[in-house]
Amino acid sequence: MDLTPAEGPQIDEAGFPVAATASLQEGRTTTLKFGDSFALADHAGELLGGAAGLYHGDTRHLSRFALRLNGTRPMLLSAALLENNAALGCDLTNPDLPPAEAGAAPVPDDRLHLRRSRFLYQGAWFERLAIRNFDQVAHRIRLELSFAADFADLFEARGARRKARGQMHRPALQRDAVTLAYTGLDGQLRQTRLRFDPAPDQLEGSHASYLVDIPAGGRRALFIEIRCAGTAAPCSPRIAFGQALRDGRRWLRRHVARHARIDSSNDIFNEAMRRAGADLTMLTTETPQGPYPYAGIPWYSTAFGRDALIAAMHTLWYDPSLARGVLGFLAANQATELDPATEAEPGKILHETRQGEMAILGEVPFRRYYGSADATLLFVMLAGAYLDRSGDVTTLKALWPNIKAALAWIDQYGDSDGDGFQEYSRKRADGLLNQGWKDSHDAISHADGRMAEGPIALVELQAYAYAAWQAAARILTRFGDSARAAALEQRAEELRQKFDAAFWDEQLGTYVLALDGEKKPCRVRSSNAGHALFAGIALPQRAARVAQTLLDPSHFSGWGIRTLASGEVRYNPMSYHNGSVWPHDNALIAEGFARYGLHAEAARVFTAIFDAASAAEQRRLPELFCGFPRRAGEGPTLYPVACAPQAWAATTPFALLRACLGLGFDPASGTVEFDKPVLPRFLQSLTLRNVTLNHGHLDIALQRVDGEVAMHVIGRAGGLQAGGRSRSGSYTHLTLPQILRGWSQG
């Protein structure tokens, strides 16, 4: 029949594996996401095993989706995501095809062009398959789509084995639709409904088949809707495709309107920043409390506390509404009682939440899991940073009960032995063994390679506690409670002195990784020490030495700072946390460098990470890459099961840019501040537009001139002004559009 005419293993999460038998780097994959749904396919748009699939709510709702012409797979010409990640486009053609049926003619190669257009919206996959015949004669083809839904839990898809599963149901067939269904052991019915427009000539529970006549120069189109959640529109898939495409574009425009915009003299940098912004937008899910960035695709497409808190910190200058949404969601999910099964304690902030069958049944502990030692500290830090950025006292007053509960947790549960340091130990045998950001089982060790026994006091936990008390003091000062603010500042300073005495190691030239359960130092050179600079706990006289250690060739690969220095016993450049390079980790360290006036060092890190993004497919920074030394003419060595996109990797360039520009905000005076900004060597000029504050905005241009950086404001609204701090430290409020000169170029 005629179709419608076309119109135009590392071990993660305490022993739950991420299968490394098939690398995500092999064959390359494409990703789409909207809300609680994501799709992982090959470049031709096919789902052909492995981790590929359409997932919704931590369940794989489609495990196979394959297109064949006369029984033969089409050849891929090219495929690409739109720059805004909104849709996947695949161009294919035919190889030599056998006859579609007895009496029909074969089809020579390269006569048919197929264009697949696909996107996700509101719990459904929408696809248009357009076919054009470029031959001088008509052709008959048999077009077949095979499909399957295994309803695997996400943890099954990534390698977990289950003793039992629920019940698969017989496919329910209609003329133009099929419903695949599964009832899990949790009693929930999960369904995948496929609708076709026009109706197939033959439709069964695993494939749809069309016999298509395409005249010379003719076009045909097929529309498919695959729904995991929600109710299908009463219209045909063809009409639903157009409506969903329109609504999705409107959603995207509204979301992007909140963001600052970045342009520069470097086209590759511009591409990398647009990709980073698009990845952040794709990963962001709207919750009742506001926007929330899910951690990463495919394994972490859900709400993580630590990841979102750091991503929100990275992008405070770029989109402060993200921080407000993160704080609101985590406050709504803050623990209120003691529950060892979930590692919940009153006031503790969520580590991770999952919606799948295995989480609901308790086969994995992550339905609502609180096994993070740092998320509660980061929550208070972000609250203070959000107030500094926005001046939004109303939101902070609404959050104060949650902040107060978090501060109480820091005192009572974070410091379980009362020694003044923050430490952790898991509460259940299958919980996370390590509960800092390096949460793999072998991440925390002594210099001789022995695993550290808990409770473990990580270097960054002390830094975050210091910063949390400082943040709470600033909040209380804004509330007019100077007495309690002063008391918290005093506690922070006492911790700072105690921290320096216990964690500084003169021989290593940096802070030790941790103290073990016997308070013995883990004398290991790790990137964790850089977080002491980020949070401000490091004494000023230590900063340059820490930076020197982190930028030594044993730590600095040329693509960034390794998680573990190459001379350490457990160093392995292909490991998850013991020698790899993580972009977000480098961003935090660079922000620490800038905090202590080490602007050239921050620019060096920015340059390395930018070079890595330049070498990456689609200019997309992955979750991590291997820590091998940089080799001339080669890009970074990829990590086999790294998530891409990953939220805090996507937000890394925004944090690095803020660090180099010394960008800050003073809501009280309505001033956007630049503290001794530098432009890294790959940027000659930079323009920031729609930098918002107090319901106003600024457009600001920076230019490298004679080894310095000049800045002027090219547009403003709402009475905002710009200010700068010179190398001497003097502070100047500028009337616009004055030029600031004399700043260090780095």
PDB file of C-alpha atoms in Angstrom, residues 212-477:
ATOM      1  CA  VAL A 212       5.287   0.404  -0.523  1.00  0.00           C
ATOM      2  CA  ASP A 213       5.163   1.605  -4.116  1.00  0.00           C
ATOM      3  CA  ILE A 214       7.236   4.738  -4.683  1.00  0.00           C
ATOM      4  CA  PRO A 215       7.056   6.361  -8.131  1.00  0.00           C
ATOM      5  CA  ALA A 216      10.120   7.870  -9.801  1.00  0.00           C
ATOM      6  CA  GLY A 217      10.981  11.018  -7.878  1.00  0.00           C
ATOM      7  CA  GLY A 218       8.204  10.230  -5.419  1.00  0.00           C
ATOM      8  CA  ARG A 219       8.068  10.568  -1.613  1.00  0.00           C
ATOM      9  CA  ARG A 220       6.324   8.667   1.131  1.00  0.00           C
ATOM     10  CA  ALA A 221       6.220   9.088   4.911  1.00  0.00           C
ATOM     11  CA  LEU A 222       5.428   6.947   7.946  1.00  0.00           C
ATOM     12  CA  PHE A 223       4.734   8.314  11.433  1.00  0.00           C
ATOM     13  CA  ILE A 224       5.252   6.319  14.632  1.00  0.00           C
ATOM     14  CA  GLU A 225       4.365   7.118  18.226  1.00  0.00           C
ATOM     15  CA  ILE A 226       5.814   4.939  21.016  1.00  0.00           C
ATOM     16  CA  ARG A 227       4.316   5.861  24.366  1.00  0.00           C
ATOM     17  CA  CYS A 228       5.631   4.815  27.780  1.00  0.00           C
ATOM     18  CA  ALA A 229       3.526   7.072  29.957  1.00  0.00           C
ATOM     19  CA  GLY A 230       0.534   9.344  29.715  1.00  0.00           C
ATOM     20  CA  THR A 231      -2.443   9.128  27.403  1.00  0.00           C
ATOM     21  CA  ALA A 232      -2.048   9.295  23.644  1.00  0.00           C
ATOM     22  CA  ALA A 233      -3.608  12.253  21.896  1.00  0.00           C
ATOM     23  CA  PRO A 234      -6.982  11.494  20.228  1.00  0.00           C
ATOM     24  CA  CYS A 235      -5.464  12.465  16.869  1.00  0.00           C
ATOM     25  CA  SER A 236      -3.383  10.334  14.496  1.00  0.00           C
ATOM     26  CA  PRO A 237       0.377   9.847  15.061  1.00  0.00           C
ATOM     27  CA  ARG A 238       1.028  12.126  12.095  1.00  0.00           C
ATOM     28  CA  ILE A 239      -0.891  15.024  13.702  1.00  0.00           C
ATOM     29  CA  ALA A 240       0.494  14.160  17.160  1.00  0.00           C
ATOM     30  CA  PHE A 241       4.031  14.386  15.729  1.00  0.00           C
ATOM     31  CA  GLY A 242       3.485  17.968  14.629  1.00  0.00           C
ATOM     32  CA  GLN A 243       1.754  19.004  17.829  1.00  0.00           C
ATOM     33  CA  ALA A 244       4.441  17.495  20.065  1.00  0.00           C
ATOM     34  CA  LEU A 245       7.192  19.058  17.932  1.00  0.00           C
ATOM     35  CA  ARG A 246       5.561  22.476  18.304  1.00  0.00           C
ATOM     36  CA  ASP A 247       4.996  22.112  22.054  1.00  0.00           C
ATOM     37  CA  GLY A 248       8.516  20.822  22.617  1.00  0.00           C
ATOM     38  CA  ARG A 249       9.994  23.803  20.793  1.00  0.00           C
ATOM     39  CA  ARG A 250       7.925  26.185  22.883  1.00  0.00           C
ATOM     40  CA  TRP A 251       9.102  24.485  26.073  1.00  0.00           C
ATOM     41  CA  LEU A 252      12.692  24.762  24.911  1.00  0.00           C
ATOM     42  CA  ARG A 253      12.374  28.474  24.086  1.00  0.00           C
ATOM     43  CA  ARG A 254      10.899  29.221  27.513  1.00  0.00           C
ATOM     44  CA  HIS A 255      13.645  27.271  29.247  1.00  0.00           C
ATOM     45  CA  VAL A 256      16.527  28.796  27.291  1.00  0.00           C
ATOM     46  CA  ALA A 257      15.236  32.333  27.813  1.00  0.00           C
ATOM     47  CA  ARG A 258      16.436  32.113  31.452  1.00  0.00           C
ATOM     48  CA  HIS A 259      20.050  31.524  30.443  1.00  0.00           C
ATOM     49  CA  ALA A 260      22.895  33.926  29.872  1.00  0.00           C
ATOM     50  CA  ARG A 261      24.296  33.766  26.345  1.00  0.00           C
ATOM     51  CA  ILE A 262      27.968  33.405  25.490  1.00  0.00           C
ATOM     52  CA  ASP A 263      29.832  34.295  22.304  1.00  0.00           C
ATOM     53  CA  SER A 264      33.541  34.623  21.600  1.00  0.00           C
ATOM     54  CA  SER A 265      36.235  34.995  18.972  1.00  0.00           C
ATOM     55  CA  ASN A 266      36.759  31.204  18.975  1.00  0.00           C
ATOM     56  CA  ASP A 267      34.218  29.250  16.921  1.00  0.00           C
ATOM     57  CA  ILE A 268      35.127  25.921  18.532  1.00  0.00           C
ATOM     58  CA  PHE A 269      34.630  27.421  21.999  1.00  0.00           C
ATOM     59  CA  ASN A 270      31.254  28.736  20.871  1.00  0.00           C
ATOM     60  CA  GLU A 271      30.274  25.251  19.710  1.00  0.00           C
ATOM     61  CA  ALA A 272      31.427  23.716  22.996  1.00  0.00           C
ATOM     62  CA  MET A 273      29.444  26.244  25.051  1.00  0.00           C
ATOM     63  CA  ARG A 274      26.303  25.746  22.968  1.00  0.00           C
ATOM     64  CA  ARG A 275      26.642  21.977  23.383  1.00  0.00           C
ATOM     65  CA  ALA A 276      27.143  22.362  27.142  1.00  0.00           C
ATOM     66  CA  GLY A 277      24.060  24.561  27.427  1.00  0.00           C
ATOM     67  CA  ALA A 278      21.995  22.202  25.289  1.00  0.00           C
ATOM     68  CA  ASP A 279      23.102  19.179  27.338  1.00  0.00           C
ATOM     69  CA  LEU A 280      22.179  20.936  30.577  1.00  0.00           C
ATOM     70  CA  THR A 281      18.771  21.818  29.155  1.00  0.00           C
ATOM     71  CA  MET A 282      18.176  18.236  27.989  1.00  0.00           C
ATOM     72  CA  LEU A 283      19.158  16.787  31.359  1.00  0.00           C
ATOM     73  CA  THR A 284      16.975  19.226  33.293  1.00  0.00           C
ATOM     74  CA  THR A 285      13.616  17.854  34.384  1.00  0.00           C
ATOM     75  CA  GLU A 286      10.766  19.996  35.672  1.00  0.00           C
ATOM     76  CA  THR A 287       9.716  18.995  39.189  1.00  0.00           C
ATOM     77  CA  PRO A 288       6.973  20.504  41.382  1.00  0.00           C
ATOM     78  CA  GLN A 289       9.745  22.516  43.077  1.00  0.00           C
ATOM     79  CA  GLY A 290      11.322  23.760  39.839  1.00  0.00           C
ATOM     80  CA  PRO A 291      14.007  22.678  37.332  1.00  0.00           C
ATOM     81  CA  TYR A 292      16.315  19.868  38.418  1.00  0.00           C
ATOM     82  CA  PRO A 293      19.292  18.494  36.427  1.00  0.00           C
ATOM     83  CA  TYR A 294      19.318  14.703  36.261  1.00  0.00           C
ATOM     84  CA  ALA A 295      22.843  13.361  36.656  1.00  0.00           C
ATOM     85  CA  GLY A 296      23.596  11.672  33.313  1.00  0.00           C
ATOM     86  CA  ILE A 297      22.643   9.281  30.532  1.00  0.00           C
ATOM     87  CA  PRO A 298      22.353   6.334  30.462  1.00  0.00           C
ATOM     88  CA  TRP A 299      23.048   5.098  33.991  1.00  0.00           C
ATOM     89  CA  TYR A 300      22.176   8.132  36.094  1.00  0.00           C
ATOM     90  CA  SER A 301      19.131   9.686  34.462  1.00  0.00           C
ATOM     91  CA  THR A 302      17.513  10.449  37.785  1.00  0.00           C
ATOM     92  CA  ALA A 303      17.773  12.887  40.667  1.00  0.00           C
ATOM     93  CA  PHE A 304      21.107  12.744  42.502  1.00  0.00           C
ATOM     94  CA  GLY A 305      21.738  15.158  45.342  1.00  0.00           C
ATOM     95  CA  ARG A 306      25.476  15.762  45.092  1.00  0.00           C
ATOM     96  CA  ASP A 307      25.540  15.981  41.291  1.00  0.00           C
ATOM     97  CA  ALA A 308      22.709  18.488  41.092  1.00  0.00           C
ATOM     98  CA  LEU A 309      24.103  20.633  43.910  1.00  0.00           C
ATOM     99  CA  ILE A 310      27.473  20.923  42.182  1.00  0.00           C
ATOM    100  CA  ALA A 311      25.900  21.489  38.760  1.00  0.00           C
ATOM    101  CA  ALA A 312      23.777  24.275  40.268  1.00  0.00           C
ATOM    102  CA  MET A 313      26.864  25.870  41.846  1.00  0.00           C
ATOM    103  CA  HIS A 314      28.648  25.720  38.500  1.00  0.00           C
ATOM    104  CA  THR A 315      25.813  27.598  36.793  1.00  0.00           C
ATOM    105  CA  LEU A 316      24.681  30.091  39.437  1.00  0.00           C
ATOM    106  CA  TRP A 317      25.851  33.015  37.314  1.00  0.00           C
ATOM    107  CA  TYR A 318      24.349  31.490  34.162  1.00  0.00           C
ATOM    108  CA  ASP A 319      20.904  30.442  35.445  1.00  0.00           C
ATOM    109  CA  PRO A 320      20.178  30.952  39.168  1.00  0.00           C
ATOM    110  CA  SER A 321      16.698  29.430  38.792  1.00  0.00           C
ATOM    111  CA  LEU A 322      18.355  26.006  38.549  1.00  0.00           C
ATOM    112  CA  ALA A 323      19.792  26.409  42.058  1.00  0.00           C
ATOM    113  CA  ARG A 324      16.389  27.427  43.382  1.00  0.00           C
ATOM    114  CA  GLY A 325      14.813  24.306  41.869  1.00  0.00           C
ATOM    115  CA  VAL A 326      17.550  22.041  43.236  1.00  0.00           C
ATOM    116  CA  LEU A 327      17.259  23.492  46.737  1.00  0.00           C
ATOM    117  CA  GLY A 328      13.472  23.163  46.664  1.00  0.00           C
ATOM    118  CA  PHE A 329      13.482  19.553  45.467  1.00  0.00           C
ATOM    119  CA  LEU A 330      16.102  18.426  47.970  1.00  0.00           C
ATOM    120  CA  ALA A 331      14.366  20.264  50.808  1.00  0.00           C
ATOM    121  CA  ALA A 332      11.133  18.455  49.911  1.00  0.00           C
ATOM    122  CA  ASN A 333      12.994  15.125  50.032  1.00  0.00           C
ATOM    123  CA  GLN A 334      15.119  15.808  53.110  1.00  0.00           C
ATOM    124  CA  ALA A 335      15.177  12.940  55.614  1.00  0.00           C
ATOM    125  CA  THR A 336      13.085  13.454  58.732  1.00  0.00           C
ATOM    126  CA  GLU A 337      13.686  10.205  60.615  1.00  0.00           C
ATOM    127  CA  LEU A 338      16.278   7.538  61.279  1.00  0.00           C
ATOM    128  CA  ASP A 339      16.179   4.618  58.826  1.00  0.00           C
ATOM    129  CA  PRO A 340      19.316   2.448  58.489  1.00  0.00           C
ATOM    130  CA  ALA A 341      17.779   0.679  55.470  1.00  0.00           C
ATOM    131  CA  THR A 342      18.024   3.894  53.426  1.00  0.00           C
ATOM    132  CA  GLU A 343      20.849   5.461  55.488  1.00  0.00           C
ATOM    133  CA  ALA A 344      18.439   8.285  56.308  1.00  0.00           C
ATOM    134  CA  GLU A 345      19.027  10.501  59.331  1.00  0.00           C
ATOM    135  CA  PRO A 346      17.046  13.598  60.347  1.00  0.00           C
ATOM    136  CA  GLY A 347      18.192  16.565  58.283  1.00  0.00           C
ATOM    137  CA  LYS A 348      20.201  14.522  55.783  1.00  0.00           C
ATOM    138  CA  ILE A 349      20.013  15.365  52.088  1.00  0.00           C
ATOM    139  CA  LEU A 350      19.123  12.789  49.445  1.00  0.00           C
ATOM    140  CA  HIS A 351      21.850  10.929  47.572  1.00  0.00           C
ATOM    141  CA  GLU A 352      19.708   9.289  44.891  1.00  0.00           C
ATOM    142  CA  THR A 353      16.161   8.326  44.038  1.00  0.00           C
ATOM    143  CA  ARG A 354      14.962   5.560  41.698  1.00  0.00           C
ATOM    144  CA  GLN A 355      11.561   4.601  40.275  1.00  0.00           C
ATOM    145  CA  GLY A 356      12.234   1.115  38.894  1.00  0.00           C
ATOM    146  CA  GLU A 357      10.949  -2.281  39.974  1.00  0.00           C
ATOM    147  CA  MET A 358      14.191  -3.349  41.680  1.00  0.00           C
ATOM    148  CA  ALA A 359      14.289  -0.169  43.767  1.00  0.00           C
ATOM    149  CA  ILE A 360      10.626  -0.489  44.741  1.00  0.00           C
ATOM    150  CA  LEU A 361      11.207  -4.100  45.832  1.00  0.00           C
ATOM    151  CA  GLY A 362      14.397  -3.215  47.732  1.00  0.00           C
ATOM    152  CA  GLU A 363      16.577  -5.392  45.470  1.00  0.00           C
ATOM    153  CA  VAL A 364      18.756  -2.280  45.198  1.00  0.00           C
ATOM    154  CA  PRO A 365      18.760   0.278  48.024  1.00  0.00           C
ATOM    155  CA  PHE A 366      18.301   3.388  45.906  1.00  0.00           C
ATOM    156  CA  ARG A 367      14.558   4.105  45.865  1.00  0.00           C
ATOM    157  CA  ARG A 368      15.203   6.979  48.277  1.00  0.00           C
ATOM    158  CA  TYR A 369      18.774   6.587  49.386  1.00  0.00           C
ATOM    159  CA  TYR A 370      20.744   8.944  51.615  1.00  0.00           C
ATOM    160  CA  GLY A 371      24.247   7.443  51.449  1.00  0.00           C
ATOM    161  CA  SER A 372      26.148  10.683  50.787  1.00  0.00           C
ATOM    162  CA  ALA A 373      28.360  12.270  53.400  1.00  0.00           C
ATOM    163  CA  ASP A 374      28.729  15.522  51.473  1.00  0.00           C
ATOM    164  CA  ALA A 375      25.291  16.321  50.017  1.00  0.00           C
ATOM    165  CA  THR A 376      23.993  17.855  53.252  1.00  0.00           C
ATOM    166  CA  LEU A 377      27.055  20.107  53.487  1.00  0.00           C
ATOM    167  CA  LEU A 378      26.743  21.098  49.827  1.00  0.00           C
ATOM    168  CA  PHE A 379      23.043  21.873  50.336  1.00  0.00           C
ATOM    169  CA  VAL A 380      23.883  24.549  52.921  1.00  0.00           C
ATOM    170  CA  MET A 381      26.730  25.834  50.745  1.00  0.00           C
ATOM    171  CA  LEU A 382      24.426  26.199  47.732  1.00  0.00           C
ATOM    172  CA  ALA A 383      21.774  27.951  49.829  1.00  0.00           C
ATOM    173  CA  GLY A 384      24.315  30.577  50.869  1.00  0.00           C
ATOM    174  CA  ALA A 385      25.714  30.915  47.351  1.00  0.00           C
ATOM    175  CA  TYR A 386      22.210  31.305  45.915  1.00  0.00           C
ATOM    176  CA  LEU A 387      21.466  34.118  48.364  1.00  0.00           C
ATOM    177  CA  ASP A 388      24.771  35.805  47.484  1.00  0.00           C
ATOM    178  CA  ARG A 389      23.895  35.553  43.787  1.00  0.00           C
ATOM    179  CA  SER A 390      20.233  36.497  43.870  1.00  0.00           C
ATOM    180  CA  GLY A 391      19.462  38.371  47.083  1.00  0.00           C
ATOM    181  CA  ASP A 392      16.323  36.204  47.242  1.00  0.00           C
ATOM    182  CA  VAL A 393      15.679  36.404  50.986  1.00  0.00           C
ATOM    183  CA  THR A 394      12.086  35.181  50.575  1.00  0.00           C
ATOM    184  CA  THR A 395      13.176  31.793  49.208  1.00  0.00           C
ATOM    185  CA  LEU A 396      15.871  31.447  51.885  1.00  0.00           C
ATOM    186  CA  LYS A 397      13.384  32.130  54.678  1.00  0.00           C
ATOM    187  CA  ALA A 398      11.137  29.406  53.285  1.00  0.00           C
ATOM    188  CA  LEU A 399      14.138  27.058  53.178  1.00  0.00           C
ATOM    189  CA  TRP A 400      15.477  27.994  56.607  1.00  0.00           C
ATOM    190  CA  PRO A 401      13.825  25.074  58.485  1.00  0.00           C
ATOM    191  CA  ASN A 402      15.589  22.700  56.055  1.00  0.00           C
ATOM    192  CA  ILE A 403      18.894  24.538  56.397  1.00  0.00           C
ATOM    193  CA  LYS A 404      18.562  24.440  60.178  1.00  0.00           C
ATOM    194  CA  ALA A 405      17.867  20.695  60.061  1.00  0.00           C
ATOM    195  CA  ALA A 406      20.913  20.203  57.816  1.00  0.00           C
ATOM    196  CA  LEU A 407      23.108  22.126  60.270  1.00  0.00           C
ATOM    197  CA  ALA A 408      21.829  19.916  63.074  1.00  0.00           C
ATOM    198  CA  TRP A 409      22.698  16.835  61.021  1.00  0.00           C
ATOM    199  CA  ILE A 410      26.245  18.151  60.519  1.00  0.00           C
ATOM    200  CA  ASP A 411      26.674  18.373  64.286  1.00  0.00           C
ATOM    201  CA  GLN A 412      24.960  15.162  65.354  1.00  0.00           C
ATOM    202  CA  TYR A 413      25.394  12.655  62.534  1.00  0.00           C
ATOM    203  CA  GLY A 414      28.094  14.096  60.311  1.00  0.00           C
ATOM    204  CA  ASP A 415      30.508  14.099  63.248  1.00  0.00           C
ATOM    205  CA  SER A 416      29.492  10.764  64.692  1.00  0.00           C
ATOM    206  CA  ASP A 417      32.420  10.434  67.124  1.00  0.00           C
ATOM    207  CA  GLY A 418      32.429  14.041  68.289  1.00  0.00           C
ATOM    208  CA  ASP A 419      36.045  14.769  67.320  1.00  0.00           C
ATOM    209  CA  GLY A 420      35.173  17.888  65.346  1.00  0.00           C
ATOM    210  CA  PHE A 421      35.644  16.305  61.911  1.00  0.00           C
ATOM    211  CA  GLN A 422      33.036  15.064  59.448  1.00  0.00           C
ATOM    212  CA  GLU A 423      33.262  11.340  58.712  1.00  0.00           C
ATOM    213  CA  TYR A 424      31.151   8.544  57.261  1.00  0.00           C
ATOM    214  CA  SER A 425      30.554   4.801  57.435  1.00  0.00           C
ATOM    215  CA  ARG A 426      27.784   2.923  55.703  1.00  0.00           C
ATOM    216  CA  LYS A 427      24.751   1.719  57.673  1.00  0.00           C
ATOM    217  CA  ARG A 428      23.825  -1.295  55.523  1.00  0.00           C
ATOM    218  CA  ALA A 429      26.044  -4.029  54.101  1.00  0.00           C
ATOM    219  CA  ASP A 430      25.117  -3.298  50.478  1.00  0.00           C
ATOM    220  CA  GLY A 431      25.161   0.474  50.834  1.00  0.00           C
ATOM    221  CA  LEU A 432      27.866   2.667  49.389  1.00  0.00           C
ATOM    222  CA  LEU A 433      31.193   1.839  51.000  1.00  0.00           C
ATOM    223  CA  ASN A 434      32.603   5.279  50.196  1.00  0.00           C
ATOM    224  CA  GLN A 435      30.266   8.237  50.473  1.00  0.00           C
ATOM    225  CA  GLY A 436      32.185  11.171  49.083  1.00  0.00           C
ATOM    226  CA  TRP A 437      32.114  12.020  45.394  1.00  0.00           C
ATOM    227  CA  LYS A 438      34.710   9.292  44.771  1.00  0.00           C
ATOM    228  CA  ASP A 439      32.312   6.556  45.787  1.00  0.00           C
ATOM    229  CA  SER A 440      33.852   3.483  44.137  1.00  0.00           C
ATOM    230  CA  HIS A 441      34.908   0.770  46.557  1.00  0.00           C
ATOM    231  CA  ASP A 442      38.667   1.285  46.091  1.00  0.00           C
ATOM    232  CA  ALA A 443      38.774   5.084  45.997  1.00  0.00           C
ATOM    233  CA  ILE A 444      40.105   5.773  49.510  1.00  0.00           C
ATOM    234  CA  SER A 445      43.414   4.152  50.387  1.00  0.00           C
ATOM    235  CA  HIS A 446      46.674   4.585  52.250  1.00  0.00           C
ATOM    236  CA  ALA A 447      50.023   5.272  50.583  1.00  0.00           C
ATOM    237  CA  ASP A 448      50.878   1.544  50.556  1.00  0.00           C
ATOM    238  CA  GLY A 449      47.635   0.724  48.730  1.00  0.00           C
ATOM    239  CA  ARG A 450      45.708  -0.629  51.733  1.00  0.00           C
ATOM    240  CA  MET A 451      42.046   0.334  51.811  1.00  0.00           C
ATOM    241  CA  ALA A 452      41.184   2.860  54.496  1.00  0.00           C
ATOM    242  CA  GLU A 453      38.913   1.493  57.216  1.00  0.00           C
ATOM    243  CA  GLY A 454      36.124   3.753  58.450  1.00  0.00           C
ATOM    244  CA  PRO A 455      34.759   5.910  59.739  1.00  0.00           C
ATOM    245  CA  ILE A 456      36.577   7.972  57.117  1.00  0.00           C
ATOM    246  CA  ALA A 457      37.100  11.739  57.364  1.00  0.00           C
ATOM    247  CA  LEU A 458      37.691  12.953  53.803  1.00  0.00           C
ATOM    248  CA  VAL A 459      39.606  16.141  53.192  1.00  0.00           C
ATOM    249  CA  GLU A 460      36.741  17.714  51.231  1.00  0.00           C
ATOM    250  CA  LEU A 461      34.172  16.938  53.929  1.00  0.00           C
ATOM    251  CA  GLN A 462      36.031  19.204  56.326  1.00  0.00           C
ATOM    252  CA  ALA A 463      36.286  21.871  53.639  1.00  0.00           C
ATOM    253  CA  TYR A 464      32.568  21.675  52.915  1.00  0.00           C
ATOM    254  CA  ALA A 465      31.687  21.832  56.622  1.00  0.00           C
ATOM    255  CA  TYR A 466      33.761  25.009  56.909  1.00  0.00           C
ATOM    256  CA  ALA A 467      32.017  26.498  53.871  1.00  0.00           C
ATOM    257  CA  ALA A 468      28.577  25.385  55.104  1.00  0.00           C
ATOM    258  CA  TRP A 469      29.027  27.200  58.417  1.00  0.00           C
ATOM    259  CA  GLN A 470      30.275  30.273  56.578  1.00  0.00           C
ATOM    260  CA  ALA A 471      27.264  30.126  54.254  1.00  0.00           C
ATOM    261  CA  ALA A 472      24.839  29.746  57.164  1.00  0.00           C
ATOM    262  CA  ALA A 473      26.496  32.724  58.875  1.00  0.00           C
ATOM    263  CA  ARG A 474      25.921  34.888  55.790  1.00  0.00           C
ATOM    264  CA  ILE A 475      22.283  33.790  55.661  1.00  0.00           C
ATOM    265  CA  LEU A 476      21.751  34.600  59.339  1.00  0.00           C
ATOM    266  CA  THR A 477      23.397  37.984  58.854  1.00  0.00           C
TER     267      THR A 477
END
